[in-house]
Amino acid sequence: MAKPFDVQPVDASFGAVVTGIRLADLDEPTWRSLHDTWLQYALLIFPGQFLKKDEQIAFAKRFGPLEFEMGAVSNVREDGTLRAPEEGDDVVQILKGNEGWHADSTFKPIQAKGAVFSAEVVPTIGGHTGWADMRAAYDALDAATKQRIANLAAYHSLHYSQGRIGHVPQKGTDDYRRLGFEGDEDVLRPLVKIHPDTGRKSLLIGRHAHDIPGLSPADSQQLLQELIDFACQPPRLYHHDWRVGDVVIWDNRCLLHQATPFDMTQPRVMWHTRIAGDPVSEAALG
Ligand code: OGA
Ligand code: MN
């Protein structure tokens, strides 16, 4: 059946640009068709939507309960001044951390289902967002690697990933909990994940993953790095060069993402609405 919107796949194993649709005004059949399209492509890009905050939240809620409604991903303070990168406050350090490939909330007991993400202010240099297809990455592994990782798991921790870039957050600051630093317990997740809706296998890796039980720390780090280096390669990559008003929704259950560096003397203001993972399929092991 013809879809009630236009779908233009991007030049990658996943991802599509969707036009001819108003996200603020979707009837039920259109939303169902869009949901199917999302499961297929994992990343949908909607240019020029200019959603209001309540519209972005309402759109995200169609995909399920939210982990949080509206988080600014931004180097601009509430008073409008820019955070100086050389001061390196917790927010700047998280923005820097976002440049590493990751999936969201994998260090929490339940990882996120996905995110609706939109651009309000974009810098002229850098500040793109990249995604990498962990379904296609898993499929492309050789049989020996598939066998080696089949029953492996890794711990996930934000303290670990931020520590690797030299960020030791200040406990008790306003930003501390807001940025996700609450839990002290690392959580264990399998390296190979099965998507609850499509049944497809994907690699669950990224910067928060560390210390595979049963491997030495060095072997573990090497394997995790090799998997990221292999997985995050064309044709499994897409980077979006934002325009103000663009909206995307990604499937955090089978993609990694990253920010690219940008000129932090310019403002960048993005809005993140995080869709909560289903505890049945997105809970950590144990
Ligand atoms: C995020 C994230 C990347 C970006 O919001 O979770 O990783 O491009 N953002 O800002
Ligand atoms: Mn992220």
mmCIF file of C-alpha atoms and ligand atoms in Angstrom:
data_model
loop_
_atom_site.group_PDB
_atom_site.id
_atom_site.type_symbol
_atom_site.label_atom_id
_atom_site.label_comp_id
_atom_site.label_asym_id
_atom_site.label_seq_id
_atom_site.Cartn_x
_atom_site.Cartn_y
_atom_site.Cartn_z
ATOM 1 C CA MET A 1 0.000 0.000 0.000
ATOM 2 C CA ALA A 2 1.286 3.465 -0.808
ATOM 3 C CA LYS A 3 2.543 5.353 2.235
ATOM 4 C CA PRO A 4 0.883 8.682 3.059
ATOM 5 C CA PHE A 5 4.335 10.392 2.961
ATOM 6 C CA ASP A 6 7.488 10.299 0.876
ATOM 7 C CA VAL A 7 10.455 8.146 1.973
ATOM 8 C CA GLN A 8 13.883 8.805 0.461
ATOM 9 C CA PRO A 9 16.528 6.363 1.760
ATOM 10 C CA VAL A 10 19.928 7.933 2.496
ATOM 11 C CA ASP A 11 23.105 6.433 1.026
ATOM 12 C CA ALA A 12 23.696 3.924 3.827
ATOM 13 C CA SER A 13 22.429 0.568 5.129
ATOM 14 C CA PHE A 14 19.757 2.451 7.130
ATOM 15 C CA GLY A 15 18.143 5.877 7.431
ATOM 16 C CA ALA A 16 15.634 7.774 5.332
ATOM 17 C CA VAL A 17 14.452 11.322 4.783
ATOM 18 C CA VAL A 18 10.687 11.621 5.181
ATOM 19 C CA THR A 19 8.743 14.505 3.639
ATOM 20 C CA GLY A 20 5.127 15.292 2.867
ATOM 21 C CA ILE A 21 4.052 14.886 6.485
ATOM 22 C CA ARG A 22 3.394 17.208 9.458
ATOM 23 C CA LEU A 23 4.609 15.519 12.649
ATOM 24 C CA ALA A 24 2.467 17.859 14.729
ATOM 25 C CA ASP A 25 -0.637 16.558 13.019
ATOM 26 C CA LEU A 26 -0.579 12.797 12.405
ATOM 27 C CA ASP A 27 -3.674 10.674 12.196
ATOM 28 C CA GLU A 28 -3.519 7.120 13.542
ATOM 29 C CA PRO A 29 -3.068 5.251 10.214
ATOM 30 C CA THR A 30 -0.298 7.669 9.196
ATOM 31 C CA TRP A 31 1.434 7.192 12.536
ATOM 32 C CA ARG A 32 1.226 3.398 12.221
ATOM 33 C CA SER A 33 2.755 3.551 8.776
ATOM 34 C CA LEU A 34 5.454 5.880 10.073
ATOM 35 C CA HIS A 35 6.207 3.502 12.944
ATOM 36 C CA ASP A 36 6.678 0.619 10.483
ATOM 37 C CA THR A 37 8.974 2.816 8.407
ATOM 38 C CA TRP A 38 10.969 3.697 11.532
ATOM 39 C CA LEU A 39 11.450 0.030 12.435
ATOM 40 C CA GLN A 40 12.685 -0.632 8.917
ATOM 41 C CA TYR A 41 15.089 2.327 8.567
ATOM 42 C CA ALA A 42 15.934 2.885 12.284
ATOM 43 C CA LEU A 43 16.583 6.588 11.593
ATOM 44 C CA LEU A 44 14.035 8.961 10.080
ATOM 45 C CA ILE A 45 14.903 12.549 9.202
ATOM 46 C CA PHE A 46 12.178 15.165 8.850
ATOM 47 C CA PRO A 47 13.520 18.416 7.398
ATOM 48 C CA GLY A 48 11.931 21.737 8.297
ATOM 49 C CA GLN A 49 9.352 20.618 10.863
ATOM 50 C CA PHE A 50 9.925 23.473 13.366
ATOM 51 C CA LEU A 51 8.057 21.583 16.093
ATOM 52 C CA LYS A 52 7.054 23.484 19.208
ATOM 53 C CA LYS A 53 8.216 21.855 22.435
ATOM 54 C CA ASP A 54 4.818 20.391 23.288
ATOM 55 C CA GLU A 55 4.515 19.068 19.723
ATOM 56 C CA GLN A 56 7.891 17.325 19.941
ATOM 57 C CA ILE A 57 6.913 15.757 23.270
ATOM 58 C CA ALA A 58 3.514 14.662 21.935
ATOM 59 C CA PHE A 59 5.118 13.117 18.838
ATOM 60 C CA ALA A 60 7.667 11.210 20.934
ATOM 61 C CA LYS A 61 4.957 9.921 23.278
ATOM 62 C CA ARG A 62 3.298 8.103 20.396
ATOM 63 C CA PHE A 63 6.312 5.754 20.484
ATOM 64 C CA GLY A 64 5.934 5.060 24.192
ATOM 65 C CA PRO A 65 6.501 6.533 27.656
ATOM 66 C CA LEU A 66 9.366 8.993 27.924
ATOM 67 C CA GLU A 67 12.582 8.750 29.924
ATOM 68 C CA PHE A 68 12.613 12.571 29.864
ATOM 69 C CA GLU A 69 10.569 15.115 27.960
ATOM 70 C CA MET A 70 12.951 17.810 26.793
ATOM 71 C CA GLY A 71 16.661 18.044 27.473
ATOM 72 C CA ALA A 72 18.796 20.803 25.967
ATOM 73 C CA VAL A 73 21.954 19.507 24.312
ATOM 74 C CA SER A 74 23.661 22.848 24.107
ATOM 75 C CA ASN A 75 26.695 24.975 24.888
ATOM 76 C CA VAL A 76 24.432 27.934 25.732
ATOM 77 C CA ARG A 77 23.596 28.621 29.381
ATOM 78 C CA GLU A 78 20.086 29.545 30.448
ATOM 79 C CA ASP A 79 21.197 33.187 30.698
ATOM 80 C CA GLY A 80 22.234 33.067 27.030
ATOM 81 C CA THR A 81 26.012 33.115 27.564
ATOM 82 C CA LEU A 82 28.243 30.439 26.003
ATOM 83 C CA ARG A 83 30.023 27.817 28.089
ATOM 84 C CA ALA A 84 33.756 28.231 27.568
ATOM 85 C CA PRO A 85 35.240 24.927 26.354
ATOM 86 C CA GLU A 86 38.499 25.591 28.228
ATOM 87 C CA GLU A 87 36.600 25.850 31.530
ATOM 88 C CA GLY A 88 35.357 22.336 30.880
ATOM 89 C CA ASP A 89 32.313 22.303 33.148
ATOM 90 C CA ASP A 90 30.263 19.105 33.414
ATOM 91 C CA VAL A 91 28.016 20.112 30.502
ATOM 92 C CA VAL A 92 30.918 20.834 28.154
ATOM 93 C CA GLN A 93 32.519 17.538 29.187
ATOM 94 C CA ILE A 94 29.307 15.667 28.347
ATOM 95 C CA LEU A 95 29.144 17.433 24.963
ATOM 96 C CA LYS A 96 32.731 16.273 24.373
ATOM 97 C CA GLY A 97 31.785 12.774 25.503
ATOM 98 C CA ASN A 98 28.912 12.709 23.020
ATOM 99 C CA GLU A 99 31.529 12.793 20.260
ATOM 100 C CA GLY A 100 32.305 9.143 21.046
ATOM 101 C CA TRP A 101 30.059 6.494 19.485
ATOM 102 C CA HIS A 102 27.384 5.446 21.957
ATOM 103 C CA ALA A 103 23.810 4.395 22.555
ATOM 104 C CA ASP A 104 21.798 6.350 25.119
ATOM 105 C CA SER A 105 21.223 5.218 28.701
ATOM 106 C CA THR A 106 22.991 1.874 28.246
ATOM 107 C CA PHE A 107 24.641 2.589 31.642
ATOM 108 C CA LYS A 108 21.225 2.717 33.312
ATOM 109 C CA PRO A 109 19.176 -0.330 34.351
ATOM 110 C CA ILE A 110 16.929 0.193 31.293
ATOM 111 C CA GLN A 111 18.434 1.552 28.094
ATOM 112 C CA ALA A 112 16.480 3.998 25.961
ATOM 113 C CA LYS A 113 14.173 2.933 23.143
ATOM 114 C CA GLY A 114 14.946 5.944 21.025
ATOM 115 C CA ALA A 115 15.049 9.695 20.797
ATOM 116 C CA VAL A 116 13.370 12.547 19.006
ATOM 117 C CA PHE A 117 16.043 15.172 18.406
ATOM 118 C CA SER A 118 15.657 18.611 16.852
ATOM 119 C CA ALA A 119 17.784 21.581 15.894
ATOM 120 C CA GLU A 120 17.033 25.098 17.158
ATOM 121 C CA VAL A 121 20.418 26.801 16.657
ATOM 122 C CA VAL A 122 23.204 25.279 14.550
ATOM 123 C CA PRO A 123 26.850 26.350 14.243
ATOM 124 C CA THR A 124 28.346 27.057 10.820
ATOM 125 C CA ILE A 125 31.251 24.643 11.411
ATOM 126 C CA GLY A 126 30.713 21.049 12.587
ATOM 127 C CA GLY A 127 28.068 19.982 15.059
ATOM 128 C CA HIS A 128 26.651 17.268 12.826
ATOM 129 C CA THR A 129 25.165 14.092 14.294
ATOM 130 C CA GLY A 130 26.276 10.689 13.035
ATOM 131 C CA TRP A 131 24.589 7.324 13.375
ATOM 132 C CA ALA A 132 25.910 3.826 12.716
ATOM 133 C CA ASP A 133 23.820 0.732 11.931
ATOM 134 C CA MET A 134 24.590 -2.035 14.422
ATOM 135 C CA ARG A 135 22.231 -4.479 12.645
ATOM 136 C CA ALA A 136 24.247 -4.276 9.434
ATOM 137 C CA ALA A 137 27.454 -4.319 11.494
ATOM 138 C CA TYR A 138 26.479 -7.573 13.174
ATOM 139 C CA ASP A 139 25.457 -9.114 9.847
ATOM 140 C CA ALA A 140 28.846 -8.150 8.341
ATOM 141 C CA LEU A 141 30.943 -9.840 11.054
ATOM 142 C CA ASP A 142 32.795 -12.994 10.037
ATOM 143 C CA ALA A 143 31.494 -16.279 11.419
ATOM 144 C CA ALA A 144 34.375 -16.663 13.892
ATOM 145 C CA THR A 145 33.731 -13.257 15.449
ATOM 146 C CA LYS A 146 29.997 -13.924 15.630
ATOM 147 C CA GLN A 147 30.783 -17.121 17.471
ATOM 148 C CA ARG A 148 33.340 -15.458 19.761
ATOM 149 C CA ILE A 149 30.958 -12.740 20.925
ATOM 150 C CA ALA A 150 27.729 -14.764 20.950
ATOM 151 C CA ASN A 151 27.689 -15.212 24.710
ATOM 152 C CA LEU A 152 29.779 -12.247 25.807
ATOM 153 C CA ALA A 153 28.555 -9.252 27.764
ATOM 154 C CA ALA A 154 30.116 -5.968 28.850
ATOM 155 C CA TYR A 155 29.625 -3.555 31.719
ATOM 156 C CA HIS A 156 28.315 -0.105 30.825
ATOM 157 C CA SER A 157 29.165 2.994 32.818
ATOM 158 C CA LEU A 158 29.058 6.757 32.296
ATOM 159 C CA HIS A 159 31.759 7.201 34.937
ATOM 160 C CA TYR A 160 33.951 4.907 32.818
ATOM 161 C CA SER A 161 33.280 6.634 29.489
ATOM 162 C CA GLN A 162 33.652 10.166 30.854
ATOM 163 C CA GLY A 163 36.715 9.086 32.840
ATOM 164 C CA ARG A 164 38.366 7.991 29.602
ATOM 165 C CA ILE A 165 38.193 11.569 28.331
ATOM 166 C CA GLY A 166 39.511 12.900 31.629
ATOM 167 C CA HIS A 167 36.188 14.005 33.073
ATOM 168 C CA VAL A 168 35.724 13.363 36.770
ATOM 169 C CA PRO A 169 32.354 14.987 37.488
ATOM 170 C CA GLN A 170 31.721 17.086 40.566
ATOM 171 C CA LYS A 171 29.272 15.158 42.731
ATOM 172 C CA GLY A 172 26.373 17.199 44.053
ATOM 173 C CA THR A 173 26.265 19.849 41.323
ATOM 174 C CA ASP A 174 22.971 20.641 39.610
ATOM 175 C CA ASP A 175 24.326 19.096 36.429
ATOM 176 C CA TYR A 176 25.465 15.860 38.103
ATOM 177 C CA ARG A 177 22.148 14.009 38.224
ATOM 178 C CA ARG A 178 20.665 15.823 35.255
ATOM 179 C CA LEU A 179 23.472 14.514 33.046
ATOM 180 C CA GLY A 180 22.858 10.933 34.103
ATOM 181 C CA PHE A 181 25.529 10.359 36.733
ATOM 182 C CA GLU A 182 23.198 9.025 39.408
ATOM 183 C CA GLY A 183 23.811 5.253 39.572
ATOM 184 C CA ASP A 184 27.110 3.951 40.874
ATOM 185 C CA GLU A 185 26.442 0.338 39.863
ATOM 186 C CA ASP A 186 27.708 -0.624 36.416
ATOM 187 C CA VAL A 187 25.187 -2.669 34.471
ATOM 188 C CA LEU A 188 25.889 -5.715 32.317
ATOM 189 C CA ARG A 189 24.585 -5.953 28.738
ATOM 190 C CA PRO A 190 25.069 -8.589 26.036
ATOM 191 C CA LEU A 191 27.264 -7.710 23.056
ATOM 192 C CA VAL A 192 24.619 -9.125 20.758
ATOM 193 C CA LYS A 193 21.132 -7.810 21.200
ATOM 194 C CA ILE A 194 17.890 -8.958 19.620
ATOM 195 C CA HIS A 195 15.506 -6.241 18.569
ATOM 196 C CA PRO A 196 12.145 -6.734 20.297
ATOM 197 C CA ASP A 197 10.067 -5.610 17.300
ATOM 198 C CA THR A 198 12.020 -6.880 14.299
ATOM 199 C CA GLY A 199 13.857 -9.876 15.773
ATOM 200 C CA ARG A 200 17.071 -8.679 14.111
ATOM 201 C CA LYS A 201 20.394 -9.115 15.862
ATOM 202 C CA SER A 202 22.626 -6.108 16.414
ATOM 203 C CA LEU A 203 25.897 -5.252 18.138
ATOM 204 C CA LEU A 204 25.523 -3.505 21.475
ATOM 205 C CA ILE A 205 28.798 -1.660 21.945
ATOM 206 C CA GLY A 206 29.886 1.974 22.256
ATOM 207 C CA ARG A 207 31.903 4.169 24.586
ATOM 208 C CA HIS A 208 30.068 3.239 27.777
ATOM 209 C CA ALA A 209 30.940 -0.480 27.364
ATOM 210 C CA HIS A 210 33.945 -1.870 29.240
ATOM 211 C CA ASP A 211 35.300 -4.972 30.970
ATOM 212 C CA ILE A 212 33.851 -8.051 29.354
ATOM 213 C CA PRO A 213 33.630 -10.724 32.066
ATOM 214 C CA GLY A 214 35.969 -13.620 31.271
ATOM 215 C CA LEU A 215 38.457 -11.490 29.315
ATOM 216 C CA SER A 216 41.476 -9.635 30.654
ATOM 217 C CA PRO A 217 41.024 -5.844 30.797
ATOM 218 C CA ALA A 218 43.436 -5.452 27.868
ATOM 219 C CA ASP A 219 41.732 -8.105 25.721
ATOM 220 C CA SER A 220 38.349 -6.674 26.559
ATOM 221 C CA GLN A 221 39.331 -3.142 25.616
ATOM 222 C CA GLN A 222 40.929 -4.361 22.394
ATOM 223 C CA LEU A 223 37.880 -6.388 21.357
ATOM 224 C CA LEU A 224 35.459 -3.561 22.127
ATOM 225 C CA GLN A 225 37.607 -1.064 20.197
ATOM 226 C CA GLU A 226 37.966 -3.433 17.222
ATOM 227 C CA LEU A 227 34.214 -3.938 17.121
ATOM 228 C CA ILE A 228 33.551 -0.172 17.135
ATOM 229 C CA ASP A 229 36.202 0.438 14.464
ATOM 230 C CA PHE A 230 34.728 -2.277 12.260
ATOM 231 C CA ALA A 231 31.081 -1.415 12.886
ATOM 232 C CA CYS A 232 31.285 2.352 12.395
ATOM 233 C CA GLN A 233 32.337 2.268 8.751
ATOM 234 C CA PRO A 234 30.498 2.880 5.483
ATOM 235 C CA PRO A 235 28.007 1.720 4.294
ATOM 236 C CA ARG A 236 26.757 1.644 7.891
ATOM 237 C CA LEU A 237 27.226 5.384 8.539
ATOM 238 C CA TYR A 238 25.180 8.504 8.048
ATOM 239 C CA HIS A 239 26.036 12.008 9.337
ATOM 240 C CA HIS A 240 23.372 14.692 9.317
ATOM 241 C CA ASP A 241 24.278 18.312 8.612
ATOM 242 C CA TRP A 242 21.537 20.065 10.574
ATOM 243 C CA ARG A 243 19.345 22.895 9.465
ATOM 244 C CA VAL A 244 17.246 24.782 11.963
ATOM 245 C CA GLY A 245 13.834 23.113 12.253
ATOM 246 C CA ASP A 246 14.991 19.602 11.337
ATOM 247 C CA VAL A 247 13.690 16.749 13.485
ATOM 248 C CA VAL A 248 14.939 13.156 13.590
ATOM 249 C CA ILE A 249 13.854 10.040 15.429
ATOM 250 C CA TRP A 250 16.315 7.208 15.926
ATOM 251 C CA ASP A 251 16.030 3.678 17.228
ATOM 252 C CA ASN A 252 18.465 3.449 20.152
ATOM 253 C CA ARG A 253 18.029 -0.335 20.245
ATOM 254 C CA CYS A 254 20.081 -0.906 17.089
ATOM 255 C CA LEU A 255 22.050 2.276 16.267
ATOM 256 C CA LEU A 256 25.026 4.046 17.774
ATOM 257 C CA HIS A 257 25.342 7.808 17.432
ATOM 258 C CA GLN A 258 27.867 10.574 17.945
ATOM 259 C CA ALA A 259 28.142 14.351 17.719
ATOM 260 C CA THR A 260 30.890 15.762 15.550
ATOM 261 C CA PRO A 261 33.092 18.514 17.019
ATOM 262 C CA PHE A 262 31.986 22.085 16.409
ATOM 263 C CA ASP A 263 33.278 25.596 16.867
ATOM 264 C CA MET A 264 32.263 26.178 20.485
ATOM 265 C CA THR A 265 32.576 29.937 20.107
ATOM 266 C CA GLN A 266 29.271 29.570 18.245
ATOM 267 C CA PRO A 267 26.000 28.517 19.860
ATOM 268 C CA ARG A 268 24.493 25.089 19.202
ATOM 269 C CA VAL A 269 21.075 24.333 20.702
ATOM 270 C CA MET A 270 19.507 20.925 20.171
ATOM 271 C CA TRP A 271 16.493 19.426 21.951
ATOM 272 C CA HIS A 272 16.395 15.794 23.006
ATOM 273 C CA THR A 273 13.227 13.909 23.952
ATOM 274 C CA ARG A 274 14.163 10.431 25.147
ATOM 275 C CA ILE A 275 11.766 7.522 24.695
ATOM 276 C CA ALA A 276 12.029 5.020 27.541
ATOM 277 C CA GLY A 277 13.031 1.438 26.846
ATOM 278 C CA ASP A 278 10.583 -1.364 27.476
ATOM 279 C CA PRO A 279 11.772 -3.088 30.682
ATOM 280 C CA VAL A 280 11.031 -6.471 29.055
ATOM 281 C CA SER A 281 13.543 -5.986 26.237
ATOM 282 C CA GLU A 282 15.845 -3.144 27.351
ATOM 283 C CA ALA A 283 16.715 -4.143 30.907
ATOM 284 C CA ALA A 284 20.315 -4.961 31.773
ATOM 285 C CA LEU A 285 21.261 -8.575 32.546
ATOM 286 C CA GLY A 286 20.862 -10.007 36.023
HETATM 287 C C1 OGA B 1 22.426 12.959 22.569
HETATM 288 C C2 OGA B 1 23.612 12.995 21.692
HETATM 289 C C3 OGA B 1 24.548 14.089 19.747
HETATM 290 C C4 OGA B 1 24.569 15.469 19.161
HETATM 291 O O1 OGA B 1 21.676 13.959 22.582
HETATM 292 O O2 OGA B 1 22.198 11.922 23.215
HETATM 293 O O3 OGA B 1 24.420 12.117 21.761
HETATM 294 O O4 OGA B 1 24.800 15.589 17.942
HETATM 295 N N1 OGA B 1 23.676 14.031 20.834
HETATM 296 O O5 OGA B 1 24.383 16.421 19.915
HETATM 297 MN MN MN B 2 23.530 10.410 22.985
#
